[in-house]
Coordinates of C-alpha atoms (C1' of nucleotides) in Angstrom, one line a residue:
Chain A
M1 CA -31.9 18.9 2.8
N2 CA -32.8 16.8 5.7
E3 CA -34.8 14.2 3.7
V4 CA -32.7 11.1 3.4
S5 CA -33.5 10.8 -0.2
N6 CA -31.8 14.1 -0.9
F7 CA -28.5 12.5 0.0
F8 CA -28.7 9.7 -2.5
K9 CA -27.7 11.9 -5.4
S10 CA -23.9 11.5 -5.2
A11 CA -21.6 9.2 -7.0
F12 CA -18.2 7.8 -6.2
S13 CA -15.4 6.7 -8.4
V14 CA -12.2 4.9 -7.9
D15 CA -8.9 6.0 -9.3
N16 CA -6.2 3.4 -9.7
I17 CA -2.7 4.7 -9.8
I18 CA -0.8 2.0 -11.6
F19 CA 2.9 1.9 -10.9
G20 CA 5.5 0.1 -12.9
F21 CA 9.3 0.0 -12.8
D22 CA 11.5 0.0 -15.9
E23 CA 15.0 1.1 -16.8
G24 CA 15.7 2.3 -13.3
D25 CA 12.7 4.5 -13.3
L26 CA 9.4 4.4 -11.5
K27 CA 6.5 4.8 -13.9
V28 CA 2.8 5.5 -13.7
L29 CA 0.2 4.6 -16.3
L30 CA -1.8 7.6 -17.5
I31 CA -4.6 8.0 -20.0
K32 CA -5.1 11.0 -22.3
R33 CA -8.6 12.3 -22.0
G34 CA -10.4 12.2 -25.3
Q35 CA -13.3 14.4 -24.2
A36 CA -14.4 17.2 -21.9
P37 CA -13.9 17.9 -19.2
F38 CA -10.1 18.3 -19.3
K39 CA -10.0 17.0 -22.9
G40 CA -6.4 16.5 -24.0
L41 CA -5.0 16.3 -20.5
W42 CA -3.4 13.2 -19.0
A43 CA -5.4 11.6 -16.2
L44 CA -5.3 8.8 -13.8
P45 CA -7.3 5.7 -14.9
G46 CA -10.5 5.5 -12.9
D47 CA -14.3 4.9 -13.2
L48 CA -17.5 5.4 -11.4
V49 CA -18.3 2.5 -9.0
Y50 CA -21.3 0.5 -10.0
P51 CA -24.2 0.5 -7.5
N52 CA -23.7 -3.1 -6.7
E53 CA -19.9 -3.2 -6.8
D54 CA -17.5 -3.2 -3.9
L55 CA -14.8 -0.5 -4.0
E56 CA -11.9 -2.9 -4.4
T57 CA -13.8 -4.8 -7.1
A58 CA -14.1 -1.5 -9.0
A59 CA -10.4 -0.7 -8.6
N60 CA -9.6 -4.2 -9.9
R61 CA -12.0 -3.7 -12.8
V62 CA -10.3 -0.5 -13.8
L63 CA -7.0 -2.2 -13.8
D64 CA -8.3 -5.3 -15.7
E65 CA -10.1 -3.3 -18.4
L66 CA -6.9 -1.3 -19.0
T67 CA -4.3 -3.9 -18.8
G68 CA -5.9 -7.3 -18.8
L69 CA -4.2 -8.0 -15.5
E70 CA -5.8 -9.6 -12.5
N71 CA -4.7 -10.6 -9.0
V72 CA -2.4 -7.6 -8.7
Y73 CA -1.2 -5.9 -5.6
L74 CA -3.7 -3.2 -4.7
E75 CA -3.8 -0.7 -1.8
Q76 CA -6.4 1.8 -0.9
V77 CA -4.8 5.2 -0.1
R78 CA -7.2 8.0 0.5
T79 CA -10.5 9.4 -0.5
F80 CA -10.8 12.8 -2.1
G81 CA -14.1 14.6 -1.8
A82 CA -13.8 18.3 -2.3
V83 CA -17.2 19.6 -3.3
D84 CA -16.1 21.0 -6.5
R85 CA -13.6 18.4 -7.6
H86 CA -15.7 17.1 -10.4
P87 CA -17.6 19.3 -12.9
L88 CA -20.4 16.8 -13.4
G89 CA -21.7 16.8 -9.9
R90 CA -20.8 15.5 -6.5
V91 CA -18.3 12.7 -7.2
I92 CA -15.9 11.7 -4.5
T93 CA -13.1 9.4 -5.5
I94 CA -11.3 6.6 -3.6
A95 CA -7.7 6.4 -4.7
Y96 CA -5.9 3.1 -4.9
Y97 CA -2.5 2.2 -6.2
S98 CA -1.5 -1.0 -8.0
L99 CA 2.0 -2.4 -8.5
I100 CA 2.5 -4.3 -11.6
K101 CA 5.4 -6.0 -13.4
I102 CA 5.8 -3.8 -16.3
A103 CA 6.7 -6.6 -18.7
D104 CA 3.2 -8.0 -18.2
F105 CA 1.7 -5.0 -19.9
S106 CA 3.1 -2.8 -22.5
P107 CA 0.7 -0.2 -24.0
H108 CA 3.0 0.0 -27.0
A109 CA 1.6 -3.3 -28.1
S110 CA -2.0 -2.3 -27.6
S111 CA -4.5 -0.3 -29.5
F112 CA -4.5 2.3 -26.7
A113 CA -0.9 3.2 -27.6
Q114 CA -1.8 6.8 -28.4
T115 CA -3.8 7.4 -25.3
V116 CA -2.4 5.1 -22.6
K117 CA 1.2 5.6 -21.7
W118 CA 3.7 4.9 -19.0
H119 CA 5.1 8.2 -17.6
N120 CA 8.0 8.7 -15.5
V121 CA 6.6 9.6 -12.1
S122 CA 8.7 12.6 -11.5
Q123 CA 7.8 14.0 -14.8
A124 CA 4.1 13.2 -14.3
Q125 CA 4.2 15.1 -11.0
K126 CA 5.4 18.1 -12.9
T127 CA 2.7 17.9 -15.6
K128 CA -0.7 19.4 -15.2
L129 CA -3.1 16.5 -15.0
A130 CA -6.9 16.4 -15.2
F131 CA -9.2 17.0 -12.1
D132 CA -7.3 16.9 -8.8
H133 CA -5.1 14.1 -10.1
N134 CA -1.9 15.8 -9.3
I135 CA -2.7 15.8 -5.7
I136 CA -3.9 12.2 -5.9
L137 CA -0.7 11.1 -7.6
N138 CA 1.4 12.8 -5.1
T139 CA -0.5 11.3 -2.2
C140 CA -0.3 7.8 -3.7
F141 CA 3.4 8.1 -4.5
N142 CA 4.1 9.2 -0.9
A143 CA 2.0 6.3 0.3
L144 CA 4.1 3.9 -1.8
K145 CA 7.3 5.4 -0.5
Q146 CA 6.1 4.9 3.0
K147 CA 4.9 1.4 2.4
V148 CA 8.0 0.2 0.7
R149 CA 10.1 1.0 3.7
V150 CA 8.0 -1.1 5.9
R151 CA 6.6 -4.0 3.8
P152 CA 8.3 -6.0 1.1
V153 CA 6.0 -4.8 -1.6
G154 CA 8.7 -3.6 -4.0
F155 CA 9.0 -7.1 -5.4
E156 CA 5.6 -6.7 -7.0
L157 CA 7.2 -4.3 -9.4
L158 CA 10.0 -6.7 -10.4
P159 CA 10.0 -9.8 -12.6
P160 CA 9.9 -13.0 -10.6
K161 CA 13.7 -13.3 -10.9
F162 CA 15.8 -10.3 -10.4
T163 CA 19.3 -9.2 -9.5
L164 CA 20.2 -7.4 -6.3
T165 CA 21.2 -4.4 -8.3
E166 CA 17.8 -4.2 -9.9
L167 CA 16.2 -4.4 -6.5
Q168 CA 18.5 -1.6 -5.2
H169 CA 17.7 0.6 -8.2
L170 CA 14.0 0.0 -7.5
Y171 CA 14.4 1.2 -3.9
E172 CA 16.5 4.2 -5.1
A173 CA 13.8 5.2 -7.5
I174 CA 11.0 5.0 -5.0
L175 CA 12.8 6.5 -2.1
R176 CA 14.6 9.0 -4.3
T177 CA 17.9 8.5 -2.7
K178 CA 21.2 6.7 -3.3
L179 CA 21.9 3.6 -1.3
D180 CA 25.2 2.0 -0.5
K181 CA 25.6 -1.2 -2.5
R182 CA 27.3 -3.3 0.2
N183 CA 25.1 -2.2 3.0
F184 CA 22.0 -2.7 0.9
R185 CA 22.9 -6.2 0.0
K186 CA 23.9 -7.1 3.6
K187 CA 20.6 -5.8 4.9
I188 CA 18.4 -7.5 2.3
L189 CA 20.2 -10.8 2.4
S190 CA 20.2 -10.9 6.2
M191 CA 16.5 -10.9 6.2
N192 CA 16.6 -14.4 4.5
L193 CA 13.7 -13.5 2.3
L194 CA 15.4 -14.1 -1.0
I195 CA 15.9 -17.4 -2.6
D196 CA 19.1 -17.8 -4.6
R197 CA 18.0 -19.3 -7.9
N198 CA 21.5 -20.4 -8.7
E199 CA 21.1 -18.8 -12.0
L200 CA 23.0 -16.0 -13.7
Q201 CA 22.0 -13.2 -16.0
E202 CA 22.8 -14.0 -19.6
G203 CA 24.0 -11.9 -22.5
V204 CA 25.1 -8.9 -20.4
P205 CA 28.4 -7.2 -21.4
H206 CA 29.8 -7.6 -17.9
R207 CA 30.1 -10.1 -15.1
P208 CA 26.6 -11.6 -14.9
A209 CA 24.6 -11.2 -11.7
K210 CA 23.0 -13.8 -9.7
L211 CA 19.2 -14.1 -9.9
Y212 CA 17.0 -14.1 -6.8
Q213 CA 13.4 -14.7 -6.1
F214 CA 11.3 -13.3 -3.3
D215 CA 10.2 -15.9 -0.8
K216 CA 6.7 -14.8 -0.2
E217 CA 5.6 -17.8 1.8
R218 CA 8.4 -17.4 4.2
Y219 CA 7.7 -13.7 4.5
Q220 CA 4.1 -14.4 5.3
Q221 CA 5.1 -16.9 7.9
L222 CA 7.5 -14.6 9.6
E223 CA 5.0 -11.7 9.4
A224 CA 2.4 -13.8 11.2
E225 CA 5.0 -14.4 13.9
G226 CA 5.5 -10.7 14.3
F227 CA 8.6 -10.2 12.1
N228 CA 9.0 -6.7 10.7
F229 CA 10.5 -5.9 7.3
E230 CA 12.0 -2.5 7.8
L231 CA 14.4 -0.2 5.9
K232 CA 15.7 2.9 7.3
E233 CA 14.8 6.2 5.9
S234 CA 17.7 8.5 6.0
T235 CA 21.4 8.2 5.8
K236 CA 23.7 8.9 8.7
K237 CA 24.9 12.0 6.9
E238 CA 21.4 13.4 6.6
R239 CA 20.7 12.7 10.2
R240 CA 23.9 14.4 11.2
K241 CA 22.9 17.4 9.2
K242 CA 19.6 17.5 11.0
L243 CA 21.2 17.2 14.3
A244 CA 23.5 20.1 13.5
E245 CA 20.5 22.2 12.5
L246 CA 18.8 21.2 15.7
M247 CA 21.8 22.4 17.7
D248 CA 21.9 25.7 15.8
N249 CA 18.2 26.3 16.5
G250 CA 18.2 25.1 20.0
Chain B
M1 CA -26.7 0.8 -15.8
N2 CA -24.5 2.8 -18.1
E3 CA -26.5 6.0 -17.9
V4 CA -24.5 8.4 -15.8
S5 CA -27.7 9.4 -13.9
N6 CA -27.9 5.8 -12.5
F7 CA -24.8 6.4 -10.6
F8 CA -26.0 9.4 -8.7
K9 CA -28.0 7.3 -6.3
S10 CA -25.5 6.7 -3.6
A11 CA -24.7 8.5 -0.4
F12 CA -21.6 8.7 1.7
S13 CA -21.1 9.3 5.3
V14 CA -18.3 10.1 7.6
D15 CA -17.6 8.2 10.8
N16 CA -15.5 10.0 13.3
I17 CA -13.7 7.8 15.8
I18 CA -13.1 10.1 18.8
F19 CA -10.3 9.1 21.0
G20 CA -9.6 10.3 24.5
F21 CA -7.2 9.4 27.2
D22 CA -8.0 9.1 30.9
E23 CA -6.8 7.2 33.9
G24 CA -4.2 5.4 32.0
D25 CA -6.7 4.1 29.4
L26 CA -7.4 4.9 25.8
K27 CA -11.1 5.7 25.3
V28 CA -13.4 6.0 22.4
L29 CA -16.7 7.9 22.3
L30 CA -19.6 5.8 21.3
I31 CA -23.3 6.5 20.8
K32 CA -26.1 4.1 21.7
R33 CA -28.5 3.8 18.8
G34 CA -32.0 4.8 19.7
Q35 CA -33.6 3.4 16.5
A36 CA -33.4 0.7 13.9
P37 CA -31.3 -0.5 12.3
F38 CA -29.1 -1.8 15.1
K39 CA -31.3 -0.2 17.8
G40 CA -29.7 -0.5 21.2
L41 CA -26.3 -1.2 19.9
W42 CA -23.3 1.1 20.4
A43 CA -22.1 2.8 17.3
L44 CA -19.4 5.2 16.1
P45 CA -20.6 8.8 15.7
G46 CA -21.1 9.7 12.1
D47 CA -23.5 11.3 9.6
L48 CA -24.3 11.5 6.0
V49 CA -22.3 14.2 4.2
Y50 CA -24.3 17.1 2.9
P51 CA -24.2 17.5 -0.9
N52 CA -22.3 20.7 -0.6
E53 CA -20.0 19.8 2.2
D54 CA -16.4 18.7 2.1
L55 CA -15.6 15.4 3.8
E56 CA -13.4 17.0 6.4
T57 CA -16.0 19.6 7.1
A58 CA -18.5 16.8 7.7
A59 CA -16.2 15.0 10.0
N60 CA -15.6 18.2 12.0
R61 CA -19.3 18.8 12.1
V62 CA -20.0 15.4 13.6
L63 CA -17.4 16.1 16.3
D64 CA -18.7 19.6 16.9
E65 CA -22.4 18.5 17.2
L66 CA -21.4 15.8 19.6
T67 CA -18.9 17.6 21.8
G68 CA -19.0 21.3 21.0
L69 CA -15.3 21.1 20.2
E70 CA -13.7 22.7 17.2
N71 CA -10.2 22.8 15.7
V72 CA -9.3 19.3 16.8
Y73 CA -6.8 16.9 15.4
L74 CA -8.5 15.0 12.6
E75 CA -7.1 12.3 10.4
Q76 CA -8.7 10.4 7.5
V77 CA -8.0 6.7 7.7
R78 CA -9.9 4.7 5.2
T79 CA -13.1 4.3 3.2
F80 CA -15.4 1.4 3.8
G81 CA -17.7 0.6 0.9
A82 CA -18.9 -3.0 0.9
V83 CA -22.1 -3.1 -1.1
D84 CA -24.3 -4.4 1.8
R85 CA -22.7 -2.5 4.6
H86 CA -25.7 -0.3 5.1
P87 CA -29.3 -1.6 5.2
L88 CA -30.8 1.7 3.8
G89 CA -29.0 1.6 0.5
R90 CA -25.6 2.1 -1.0
V91 CA -23.8 4.2 1.6
I92 CA -20.0 4.2 1.8
T93 CA -18.3 5.7 4.7
I94 CA -15.1 7.6 5.1
A95 CA -13.6 6.9 8.5
Y96 CA -11.7 9.6 10.4
Y97 CA -10.3 9.7 13.9
S98 CA -10.1 12.7 16.2
L99 CA -7.9 13.1 19.2
I100 CA -9.3 15.2 22.0
K101 CA -8.3 16.2 25.4
I102 CA -10.8 14.3 27.5
A103 CA -11.2 17.0 30.1
D104 CA -12.6 19.3 27.4
F105 CA -15.7 17.1 27.0
S106 CA -17.3 14.9 29.5
P107 CA -20.6 13.3 28.4
H108 CA -21.5 12.9 32.1
A109 CA -22.2 16.6 32.2
S110 CA -24.4 16.6 29.1
S111 CA -27.9 15.7 28.3
F112 CA -26.6 12.8 26.2
A113 CA -25.3 11.1 29.3
Q114 CA -27.4 8.0 28.6
T115 CA -26.5 7.5 25.0
V116 CA -23.0 9.0 24.6
K117 CA -20.3 7.4 26.6
W118 CA -16.6 7.0 26.7
H119 CA -15.6 3.3 26.3
N120 CA -12.3 1.7 27.0
V121 CA -11.0 0.9 23.5
S122 CA -10.1 -2.7 24.3
Q123 CA -13.5 -3.3 25.7
A124 CA -15.2 -1.6 22.8
Q125 CA -13.2 -3.8 20.4
K126 CA -14.7 -6.9 22.1
T127 CA -18.3 -5.5 22.0
K128 CA -20.6 -6.0 19.1
L129 CA -21.1 -2.6 17.5
A130 CA -23.6 -1.5 14.9
F131 CA -22.9 -1.8 11.1
D132 CA -19.3 -2.6 10.3
H133 CA -18.1 -0.4 13.1
N134 CA -16.0 -3.1 14.7
I135 CA -13.8 -3.3 11.6
I136 CA -13.7 0.5 11.4
L137 CA -12.7 0.9 15.0
N138 CA -10.0 -1.7 14.7
T139 CA -8.7 -0.1 11.6
C140 CA -8.6 3.4 13.1
F141 CA -7.0 2.2 16.3
N142 CA -4.3 0.5 14.3
A143 CA -3.8 3.7 12.3
L144 CA -3.4 5.6 15.5
K145 CA -0.9 3.1 16.8
Q146 CA 1.0 3.5 13.7
K147 CA 0.8 7.3 13.7
V148 CA 1.9 7.8 17.2
R149 CA 5.2 6.1 16.6
V150 CA 6.1 8.3 13.8
R151 CA 4.5 11.7 14.6
P152 CA 4.1 13.5 17.9
V153 CA 0.3 13.4 17.9
G154 CA -0.1 11.8 21.3
F155 CA 0.1 15.2 22.9
E156 CA -3.3 16.0 21.4
L157 CA -4.8 13.6 23.9
L158 CA -3.1 15.2 26.9
P159 CA -3.8 18.4 28.7
P160 CA -1.5 21.3 27.8
K161 CA 0.7 20.6 30.7
F162 CA 1.5 17.0 31.6
T163 CA 4.0 14.9 33.4
L164 CA 6.4 12.5 31.7
T165 CA 4.8 9.6 33.4
E166 CA 1.4 10.6 32.0
L167 CA 3.0 10.7 28.5
Q168 CA 4.5 7.3 29.0
H169 CA 1.2 5.8 30.1
L170 CA -0.4 7.3 27.1
Y171 CA 2.2 5.6 24.8
E172 CA 1.8 2.3 26.7
A173 CA -2.0 2.4 26.3
I174 CA -1.8 3.1 22.6
L175 CA 1.1 0.7 21.8
R176 CA -0.2 -1.8 24.3
T177 CA 3.2 -2.5 25.7
K178 CA 5.3 -1.6 28.7
L179 CA 8.1 0.9 28.3
D180 CA 11.2 1.4 30.4
K181 CA 10.9 4.6 32.4
R182 CA 14.5 5.7 32.1
N183 CA 14.8 5.0 28.4
F184 CA 11.5 6.6 27.6
R185 CA 12.5 9.8 29.4
K186 CA 15.9 9.9 27.8
K187 CA 14.4 9.4 24.3
I188 CA 11.7 12.0 24.7
L189 CA 13.8 14.6 26.3
S190 CA 16.6 14.1 23.8
M191 CA 14.2 15.3 21.1
N192 CA 14.1 18.7 22.7
L193 CA 10.4 19.0 22.0
L194 CA 9.2 19.5 25.5
I195 CA 9.2 22.8 27.4
D196 CA 9.9 22.5 31.1
R197 CA 7.3 24.7 32.6
N198 CA 9.1 24.8 35.9
E199 CA 6.0 23.9 37.6
L200 CA 5.1 20.9 39.8
Q201 CA 2.1 18.8 40.3
E202 CA 0.1 19.8 43.3
G203 CA -1.8 17.8 45.9
V204 CA -0.5 14.4 44.9
P205 CA 0.3 12.0 47.8
H206 CA 3.9 11.5 46.6
R207 CA 6.7 13.4 45.2
P208 CA 5.2 15.8 42.7
A209 CA 6.3 15.5 39.0
K210 CA 7.5 18.3 36.8
L211 CA 5.1 19.6 34.2
Y212 CA 6.0 19.8 30.6
Q213 CA 4.4 21.3 27.5
F214 CA 4.8 20.1 23.9
D215 CA 6.7 22.6 21.8
K216 CA 4.6 22.5 18.7
E217 CA 6.2 25.4 16.9
R218 CA 9.6 23.9 17.4
Y219 CA 8.4 20.5 16.1
Q220 CA 6.9 22.1 13.0
Q221 CA 10.1 23.9 12.3
L222 CA 12.2 20.8 12.7
E223 CA 9.8 18.7 10.6
A224 CA 10.1 21.2 7.8
E225 CA 13.8 20.7 8.0
G226 CA 13.4 17.0 7.7
F227 CA 13.6 15.9 11.3
N228 CA 11.7 12.7 12.1
F229 CA 10.0 12.0 15.3
E230 CA 10.3 8.2 15.7
L231 CA 9.8 5.7 18.5
K232 CA 10.7 2.1 18.0
E233 CA 8.1 -0.6 17.9
S234 CA 9.3 -3.7 19.6
T235 CA 11.5 -4.5 22.6
K236 CA 14.8 -6.1 22.2
K237 CA 13.4 -9.2 23.9
E238 CA 10.7 -9.4 21.3
R239 CA 13.1 -9.1 18.5
R240 CA 15.3 -11.7 20.0
K241 CA 12.4 -14.0 20.2
K242 CA 11.6 -13.4 16.6
L243 CA 15.1 -14.0 15.6
A244 CA 15.1 -17.3 17.5
E245 CA 12.0 -18.3 15.6
L246 CA 13.6 -17.3 12.4
M247 CA 16.5 -19.5 13.1
D248 CA 14.3 -22.5 14.0
N249 CA 12.4 -22.1 10.8
G250 CA 15.3 -21.4 8.6
Chain C
dT1 C1' 7.6 6.7 59.3
dC2 C1' 5.3 4.8 55.5
dA3 C1' 3.5 4.5 50.9
dA4 C1' 3.8 6.0 46.4
dA5 C1' 5.6 7.7 42.5
dA6 C1' 9.5 10.8 40.7
dG7 C1' 13.8 11.1 39.2
dT8 C1' 18.4 9.7 37.6
dG9 C1' 23.5 7.0 34.8
dT10 C1' 26.2 3.5 33.1
dT11 C1' 27.4 -0.5 30.6
dG12 C1' 27.2 -3.9 26.9
dG13 C1' 25.6 -5.3 22.7
dT14 C1' 23.8 -4.7 18.2
dC15 C1' 23.4 -2.5 14.1
dA16 C1' 24.1 1.1 10.7
dT17 C1' 27.6 3.5 8.2
dA18 C1' 31.5 4.4 5.5
dC19 C1' 34.6 2.9 2.4
dA20 C1' 37.8 0.5 -2.2
dC21 C1' 39.3 -3.2 -4.7
dC22 C1' 39.2 -7.5 -7.6
dC23 C1' 36.2 -10.4 -10.7
dA24 C1' 33.7 -12.1 -14.7
dT25 C1' 31.9 -11.3 -18.9
dG26 C1' 31.1 -9.4 -24.0
dA27 C1' 32.7 -6.5 -27.3
Chain D
dT1 C1' 42.5 -5.5 -23.4
dC2 C1' 39.0 -2.6 -22.2
dA3 C1' 34.7 -1.2 -20.4
dT4 C1' 31.1 -2.4 -17.5
dG5 C1' 28.8 -3.6 -13.7
dG6 C1' 29.1 -7.7 -10.0
dG7 C1' 30.6 -8.9 -5.8
dT8 C1' 32.8 -8.7 -1.2
dG9 C1' 34.7 -7.3 4.5
dT10 C1' 36.0 -4.5 8.3
dA11 C1' 36.4 -0.8 11.6
dT12 C1' 34.0 3.0 13.9
dG13 C1' 30.4 5.0 16.1
dA14 C1' 25.5 5.6 17.3
dC15 C1' 21.8 4.1 19.5
dC16 C1' 19.1 0.8 22.1
dA17 C1' 18.2 -2.1 26.1
dA18 C1' 18.8 -3.5 30.6
dC19 C1' 18.8 -2.5 35.1
dA20 C1' 18.1 -0.3 41.0
dC21 C1' 18.4 3.0 44.2
dT22 C1' 17.5 7.7 46.2
dT23 C1' 14.3 11.6 46.6
dT24 C1' 10.2 14.1 47.7
dT25 C1' 5.8 14.6 49.0
dG26 C1' 1.0 13.7 51.7
dA27 C1' -1.1 11.0 54.9

DNA sequence: TCAAAAGTGTTGGTCATACACCCATGA
DNA sequence: TCATGGGTGTATGACCAACACTTTTGA
């Protein structure tokens, strides 16, 4: 057991939790397993890491092989390494999540259609997934929830031009809360990170909304100068409730 | 390369960044390497993970072997897996940090004294460490900085009873900023998470301070109810400066 | 009596929240 | 003309930031 060579008998994989946003819902891309173990169950896309491959490269490869997309937002979240998590041997997995623009990849159009599918995240969380993938999905979703409050990564899930309502719905889906329309707009616009394209939606059966674009360069500049993108995490009502509880218990 | 068995030739290690707090400074426990590679350089404590050992168990073991401490605050941060990061082969490492009460372990008293030493974090960050340990240390320090703003983990670094000034110095050391005494006290005390022990410091050459204790049970209860411990991250002055820059650039 | 740190309140400003109506379009 | 979502402003209150002097102890 103390021979160094005895240690070099493990493998590691990456799992890449691919998030998309469509029709007001946050989605995650799952694969139906065609073979044992866990045959027939939905699983997170992942693969063993090649011996000469960096972890991020592997995560990008998984994404690329599945969707054909490259240069996508990718974030390492956590490593899962319970001894018995994989039936084939000691395999620890490094979990990443990616944020993609859902229009860029639709499994309906691909030959995978039967086995690769976008799932509503809330529903996927309730479904029994292969391996320890439920825990991984929860962890990654929470990481995204955390991140989105503190960095403007939500835009990675939207098309290049979007309306403020779409953006708001995105935040509502990720934070799982309702936001006040006027306050949301005020806050977002006050950051001066959106470019008004001076274009309108077309073909909608109501007053068309203005289209905006995220000003990434400006954000990066401000970030370098110490600016912090930040959204709050609870409504006043909620905080009041908490305070009341605090009083009761104290 | 596609044979599954080819993959089971890697190893993984844990590195455990052990933080302590003393004399107003945040410290990190480093080990001087006695053999190649990187002989003579300081390194983060770590070890290969046994085949039948969970990752957290391994991180705890590293801590226990080094300090004799158990049941210590431990947090996984990130996994580092660059192909060439270890000269002996493919070894990826999962980085954890621990927070310990520095009085519980002093390497001066141990036989390690020559090779295990508390280092000031700022200085360690400027020193060349073994492997990719500079990057790991920076990442873990930043994770701690982040965490401490949002969860009351700082108390893990203090003795069970402490003064408010000690607590403030701790935050100042981790956040690397000065805090206003009155505002800090107001904020901390308003959370109702400190128990006033009705004891005073003894033998100090000035007015003795009251001793407090962190009310962990109460915190856990409040947390379960949705309460959020939260300190802000920048001073008003800083934000004003940023705003001014924003105006200039906009 | 001196040095050193403990302890303590108020004010002004900023920012978050709450909230309701009119507008533009396609059907 | 109706249904649908787009777009807009203000008043209130909470919280944060700034700031200086008195108190208690040991030497």
